[in-house]
CSV table of C-alpha atoms in Angstrom, one decimal:
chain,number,residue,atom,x,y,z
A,11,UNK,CA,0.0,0.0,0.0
A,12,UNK,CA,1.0,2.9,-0.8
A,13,UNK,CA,3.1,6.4,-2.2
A,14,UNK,CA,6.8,6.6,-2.6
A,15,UNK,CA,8.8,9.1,-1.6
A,16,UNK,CA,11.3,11.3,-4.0
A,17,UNK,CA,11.1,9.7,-6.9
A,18,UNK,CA,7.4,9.0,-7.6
A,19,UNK,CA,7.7,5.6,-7.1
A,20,UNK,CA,4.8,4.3,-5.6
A,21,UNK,CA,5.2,1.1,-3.2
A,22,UNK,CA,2.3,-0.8,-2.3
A,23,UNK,CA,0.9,-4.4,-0.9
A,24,UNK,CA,-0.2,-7.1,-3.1
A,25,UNK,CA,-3.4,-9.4,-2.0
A,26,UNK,CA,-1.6,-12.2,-0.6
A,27,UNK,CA,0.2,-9.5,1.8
A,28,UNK,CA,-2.7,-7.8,2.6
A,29,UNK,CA,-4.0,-11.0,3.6
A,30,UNK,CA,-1.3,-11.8,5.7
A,31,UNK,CA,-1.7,-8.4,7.2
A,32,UNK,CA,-5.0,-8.4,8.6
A,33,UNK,CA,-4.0,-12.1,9.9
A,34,UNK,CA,-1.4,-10.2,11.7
A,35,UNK,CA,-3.9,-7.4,13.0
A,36,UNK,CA,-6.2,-10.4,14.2
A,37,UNK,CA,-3.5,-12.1,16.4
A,38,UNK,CA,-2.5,-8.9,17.6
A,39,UNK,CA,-6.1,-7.6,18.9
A,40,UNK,CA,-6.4,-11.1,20.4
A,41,UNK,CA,-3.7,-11.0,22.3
A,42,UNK,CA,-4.9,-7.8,23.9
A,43,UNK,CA,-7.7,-9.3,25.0
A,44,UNK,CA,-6.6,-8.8,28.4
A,45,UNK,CA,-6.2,-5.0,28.2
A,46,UNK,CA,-9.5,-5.2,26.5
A,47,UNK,CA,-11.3,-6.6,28.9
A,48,UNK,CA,-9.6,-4.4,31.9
A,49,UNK,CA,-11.0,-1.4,30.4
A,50,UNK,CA,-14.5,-2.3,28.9
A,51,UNK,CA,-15.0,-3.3,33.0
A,52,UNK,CA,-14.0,-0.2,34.1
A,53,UNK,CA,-17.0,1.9,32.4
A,54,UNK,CA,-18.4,-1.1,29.8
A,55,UNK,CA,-19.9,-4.4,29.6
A,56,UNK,CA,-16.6,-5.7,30.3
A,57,UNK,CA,-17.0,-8.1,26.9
A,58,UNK,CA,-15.4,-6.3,24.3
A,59,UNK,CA,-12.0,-8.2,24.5
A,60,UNK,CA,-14.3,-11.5,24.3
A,61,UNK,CA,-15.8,-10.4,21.6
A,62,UNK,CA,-13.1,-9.1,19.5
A,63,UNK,CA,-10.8,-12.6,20.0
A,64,UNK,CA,-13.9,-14.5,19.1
A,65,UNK,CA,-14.8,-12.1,15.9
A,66,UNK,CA,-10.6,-11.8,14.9
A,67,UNK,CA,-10.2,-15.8,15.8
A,68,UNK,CA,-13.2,-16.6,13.1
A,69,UNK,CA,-12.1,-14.1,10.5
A,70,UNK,CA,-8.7,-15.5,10.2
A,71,UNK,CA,-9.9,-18.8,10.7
A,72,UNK,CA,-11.7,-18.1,7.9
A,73,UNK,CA,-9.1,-16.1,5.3
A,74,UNK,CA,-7.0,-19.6,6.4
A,75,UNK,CA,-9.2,-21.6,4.5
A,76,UNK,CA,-10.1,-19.6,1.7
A,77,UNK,CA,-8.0,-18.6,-1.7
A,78,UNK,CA,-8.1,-15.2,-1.9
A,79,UNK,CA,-7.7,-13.4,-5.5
A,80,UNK,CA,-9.0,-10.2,-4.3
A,81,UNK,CA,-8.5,-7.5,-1.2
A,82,UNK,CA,-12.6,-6.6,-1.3
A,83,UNK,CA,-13.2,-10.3,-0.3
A,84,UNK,CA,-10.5,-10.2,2.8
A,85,UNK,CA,-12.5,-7.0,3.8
A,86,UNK,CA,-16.0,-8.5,3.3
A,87,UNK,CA,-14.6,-12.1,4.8
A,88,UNK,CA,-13.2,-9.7,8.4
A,89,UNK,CA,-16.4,-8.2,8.1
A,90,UNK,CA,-18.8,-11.0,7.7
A,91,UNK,CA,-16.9,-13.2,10.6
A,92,UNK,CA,-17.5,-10.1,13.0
A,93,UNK,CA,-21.1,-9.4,12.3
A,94,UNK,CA,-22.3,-13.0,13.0
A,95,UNK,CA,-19.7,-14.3,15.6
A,96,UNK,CA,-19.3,-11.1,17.8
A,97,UNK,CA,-23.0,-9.9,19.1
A,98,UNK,CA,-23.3,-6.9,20.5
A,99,UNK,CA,-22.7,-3.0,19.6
A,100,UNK,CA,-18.9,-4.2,18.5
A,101,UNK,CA,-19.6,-7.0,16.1
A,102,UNK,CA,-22.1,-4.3,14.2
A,103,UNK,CA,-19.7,-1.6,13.6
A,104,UNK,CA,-16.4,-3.1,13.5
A,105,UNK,CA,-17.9,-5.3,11.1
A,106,UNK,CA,-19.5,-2.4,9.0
A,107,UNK,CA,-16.7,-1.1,9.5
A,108,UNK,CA,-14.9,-3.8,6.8
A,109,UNK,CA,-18.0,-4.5,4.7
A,110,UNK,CA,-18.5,-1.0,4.2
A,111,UNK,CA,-14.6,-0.3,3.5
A,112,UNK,CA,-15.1,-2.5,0.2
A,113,UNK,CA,-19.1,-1.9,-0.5
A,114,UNK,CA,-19.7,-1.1,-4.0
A,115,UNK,CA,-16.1,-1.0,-4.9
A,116,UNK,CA,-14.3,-2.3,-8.2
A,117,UNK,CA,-11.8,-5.4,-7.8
A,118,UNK,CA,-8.7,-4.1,-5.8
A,119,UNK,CA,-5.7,-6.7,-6.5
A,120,UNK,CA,-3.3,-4.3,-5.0
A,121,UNK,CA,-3.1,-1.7,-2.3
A,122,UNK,CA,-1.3,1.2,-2.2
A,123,UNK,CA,-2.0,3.9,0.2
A,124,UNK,CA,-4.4,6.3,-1.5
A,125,UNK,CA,-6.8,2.8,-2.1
A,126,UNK,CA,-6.1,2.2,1.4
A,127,UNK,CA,-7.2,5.6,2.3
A,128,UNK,CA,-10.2,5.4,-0.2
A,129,UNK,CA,-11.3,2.0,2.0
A,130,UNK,CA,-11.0,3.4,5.6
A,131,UNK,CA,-12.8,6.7,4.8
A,132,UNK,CA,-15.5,4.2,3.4
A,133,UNK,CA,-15.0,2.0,6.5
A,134,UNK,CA,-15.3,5.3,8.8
A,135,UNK,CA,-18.2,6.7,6.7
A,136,UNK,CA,-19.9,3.2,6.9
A,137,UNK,CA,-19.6,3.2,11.3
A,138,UNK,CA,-20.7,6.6,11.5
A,139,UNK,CA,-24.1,5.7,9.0
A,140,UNK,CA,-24.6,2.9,11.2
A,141,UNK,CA,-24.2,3.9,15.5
A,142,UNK,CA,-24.1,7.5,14.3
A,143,UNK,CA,-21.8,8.6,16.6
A,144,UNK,CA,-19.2,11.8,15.7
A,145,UNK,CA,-15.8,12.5,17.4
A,146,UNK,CA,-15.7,13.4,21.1
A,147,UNK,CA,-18.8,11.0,21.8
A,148,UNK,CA,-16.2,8.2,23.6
A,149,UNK,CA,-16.2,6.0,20.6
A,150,UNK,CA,-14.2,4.4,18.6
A,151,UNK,CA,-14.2,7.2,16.1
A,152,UNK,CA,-12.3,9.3,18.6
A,153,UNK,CA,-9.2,7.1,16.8
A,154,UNK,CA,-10.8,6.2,13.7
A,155,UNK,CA,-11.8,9.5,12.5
A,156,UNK,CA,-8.2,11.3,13.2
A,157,UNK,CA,-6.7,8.4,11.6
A,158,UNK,CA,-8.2,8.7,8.7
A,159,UNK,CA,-7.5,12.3,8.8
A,160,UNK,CA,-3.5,11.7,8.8
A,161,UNK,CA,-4.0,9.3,5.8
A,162,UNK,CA,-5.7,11.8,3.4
A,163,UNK,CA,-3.6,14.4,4.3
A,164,UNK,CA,-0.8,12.2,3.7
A,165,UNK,CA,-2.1,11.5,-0.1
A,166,UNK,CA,-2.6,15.2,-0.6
A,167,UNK,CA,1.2,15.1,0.3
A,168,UNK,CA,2.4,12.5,-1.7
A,169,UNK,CA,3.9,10.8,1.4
A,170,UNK,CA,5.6,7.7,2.0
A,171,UNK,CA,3.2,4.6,2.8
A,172,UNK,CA,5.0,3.4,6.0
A,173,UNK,CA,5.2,7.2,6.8
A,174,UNK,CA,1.5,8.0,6.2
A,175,UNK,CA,1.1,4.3,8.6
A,176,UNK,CA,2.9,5.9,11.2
A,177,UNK,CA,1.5,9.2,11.7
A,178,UNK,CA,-2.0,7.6,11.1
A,179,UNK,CA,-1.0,5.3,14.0
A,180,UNK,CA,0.1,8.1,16.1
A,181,UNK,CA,-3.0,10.1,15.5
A,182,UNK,CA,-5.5,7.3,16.8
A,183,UNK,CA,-3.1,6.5,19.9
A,184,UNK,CA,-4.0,10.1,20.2
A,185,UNK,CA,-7.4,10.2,19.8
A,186,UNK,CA,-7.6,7.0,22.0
A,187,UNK,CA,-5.8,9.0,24.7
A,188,UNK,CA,-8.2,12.0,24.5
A,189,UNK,CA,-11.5,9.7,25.3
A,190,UNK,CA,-9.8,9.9,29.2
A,191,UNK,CA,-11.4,13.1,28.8
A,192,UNK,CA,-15.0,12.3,27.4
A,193,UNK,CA,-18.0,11.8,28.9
A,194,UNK,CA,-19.6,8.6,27.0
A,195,UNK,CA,-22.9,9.2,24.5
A,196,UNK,CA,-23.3,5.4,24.0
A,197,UNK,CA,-23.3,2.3,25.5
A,198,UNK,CA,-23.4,1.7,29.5
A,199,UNK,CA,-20.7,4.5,29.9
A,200,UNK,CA,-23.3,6.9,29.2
A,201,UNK,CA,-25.4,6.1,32.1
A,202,UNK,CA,-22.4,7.1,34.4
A,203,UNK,CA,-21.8,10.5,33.3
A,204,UNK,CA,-18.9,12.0,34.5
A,205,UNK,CA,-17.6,8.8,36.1
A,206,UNK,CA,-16.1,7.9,32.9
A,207,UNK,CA,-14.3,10.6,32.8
A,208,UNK,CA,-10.6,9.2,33.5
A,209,UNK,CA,-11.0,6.2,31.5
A,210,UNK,CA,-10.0,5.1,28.2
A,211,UNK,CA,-12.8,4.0,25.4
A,212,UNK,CA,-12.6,0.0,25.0
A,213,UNK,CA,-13.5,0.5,20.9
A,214,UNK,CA,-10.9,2.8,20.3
A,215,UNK,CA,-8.4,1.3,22.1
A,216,UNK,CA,-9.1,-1.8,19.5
A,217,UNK,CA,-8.4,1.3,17.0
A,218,UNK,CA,-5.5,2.5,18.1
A,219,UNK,CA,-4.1,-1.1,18.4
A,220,UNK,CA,-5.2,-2.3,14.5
A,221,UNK,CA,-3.4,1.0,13.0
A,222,UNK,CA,-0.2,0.3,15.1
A,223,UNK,CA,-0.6,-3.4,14.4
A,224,UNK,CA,-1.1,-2.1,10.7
A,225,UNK,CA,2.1,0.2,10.7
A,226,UNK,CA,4.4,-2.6,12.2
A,227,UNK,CA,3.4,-5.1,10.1
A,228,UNK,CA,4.2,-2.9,6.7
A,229,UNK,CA,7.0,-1.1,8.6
A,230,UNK,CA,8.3,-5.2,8.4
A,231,UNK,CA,8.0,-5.6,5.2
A,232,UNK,CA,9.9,-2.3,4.2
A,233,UNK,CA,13.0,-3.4,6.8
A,234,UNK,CA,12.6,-7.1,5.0
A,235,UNK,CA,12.9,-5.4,1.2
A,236,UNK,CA,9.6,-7.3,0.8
A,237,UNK,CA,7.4,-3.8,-0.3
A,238,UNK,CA,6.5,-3.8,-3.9
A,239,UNK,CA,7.0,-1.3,-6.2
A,240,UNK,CA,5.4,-0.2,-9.3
């Protein structure tokens, strides 16, 4: 995925590594579960770790058994895997949040960072449709939304991929921080006002943790000489 730097080269992912990628993501946000689970107790339903491992463990349970020859069925296969395994407010919108990333979209067999961009602004496009929620409501938008933020400016920049990864990381670990702040809109956190003020939001932790998973995992590919360029 993604621009290059001086000399217009553009370097980007191919389907088999954007499979491996959100395999990557998957194992990662399961192995929070832990953390996960510490915070949604704190001002949640203290399930959202559950449900994430069970949603992440079918998805790549299930882009293991399939051939892939596109990146819009990895998105709709994340997507799908969430939205019936996951229940709850989570497995909707993080599951929207795929399906809607790829809805309506020609066949992508590469991905560079303005498609990438193109899909998450879909993806955050396709939350905010569906729980209607808007920055500063405790939500996972608080790290979606600024994330997707970095990445368009980014294109407008013509930056480099893993760059444009990790200022779009940085930005939702930011975001995630400034949810301490936040009184919730949704969810049970609403009901205790300002007593969630001090805590983090569970969703956009799960954010913050699949854009840094995201950067890593390309940042790896760059170190390895295993980016592809056109």
């Amino acid at each position: 995925m993604m621009v290059a730097e001086t000399d217009g080269v553009q370097t980007y992912l191919s389907t088999k590594q954007v499979k491996d990628l959100y395999i990557y993501v998957g194992q990662k946000v399961i192995e929070a579960k832990p953390t996960l689970t510490e915070i949604d107790s704190a001002i949640g339903d203290g399930d959202h770790g559950i449900g994430m491992e069970v949603g992440f463990k079918k998805a790549i349970q299930q882009l293991n058994e399939i051939e892939v020859e596109d990146i819009n069925t990895i998105y709709k296969e994340i997507g799908k895997a969430m939205i019936s395994n996951m229940g709850g407010a989570s497995g909707v919108l993080f599951g929207t949040f795929f399906v809607a990333s790829v809805k309506n979209k020609p066949v992508i067999d590469k991905l560079t960072l303005a498609t990438f961009t193109h899909l998450v602004q879909s993806g955050l496009e396709g939350v905010q449709a569906r729980g209607k929620a808007k920055v500063g409501d405790k939500t996972m938008i608080d790290a979606l939304a600024p994330a997707v933020e970095a990445l368009n400016a980014a294109v407008e920049q013509n930056k480099d991929l893993v760059k444009a990864l990790q200022v779009a990381s940085e930005q939702a670990e930011l975001g995630l921080e400034q949810t301490k702040q936040l009184v919730a809109k949704f969810g049970r956190a609403k009901s205790l006002g300002e007593r969630a003020i001090g805590h983090q939001d569970a969703g956009a932790t799960t954010i913050s943790i699949i854009f840094k998973s995201i950067f890593d995992y390309v940042c790896n590919l760059k170190t390895n000489g295993e980016l592809l360029y056109e």
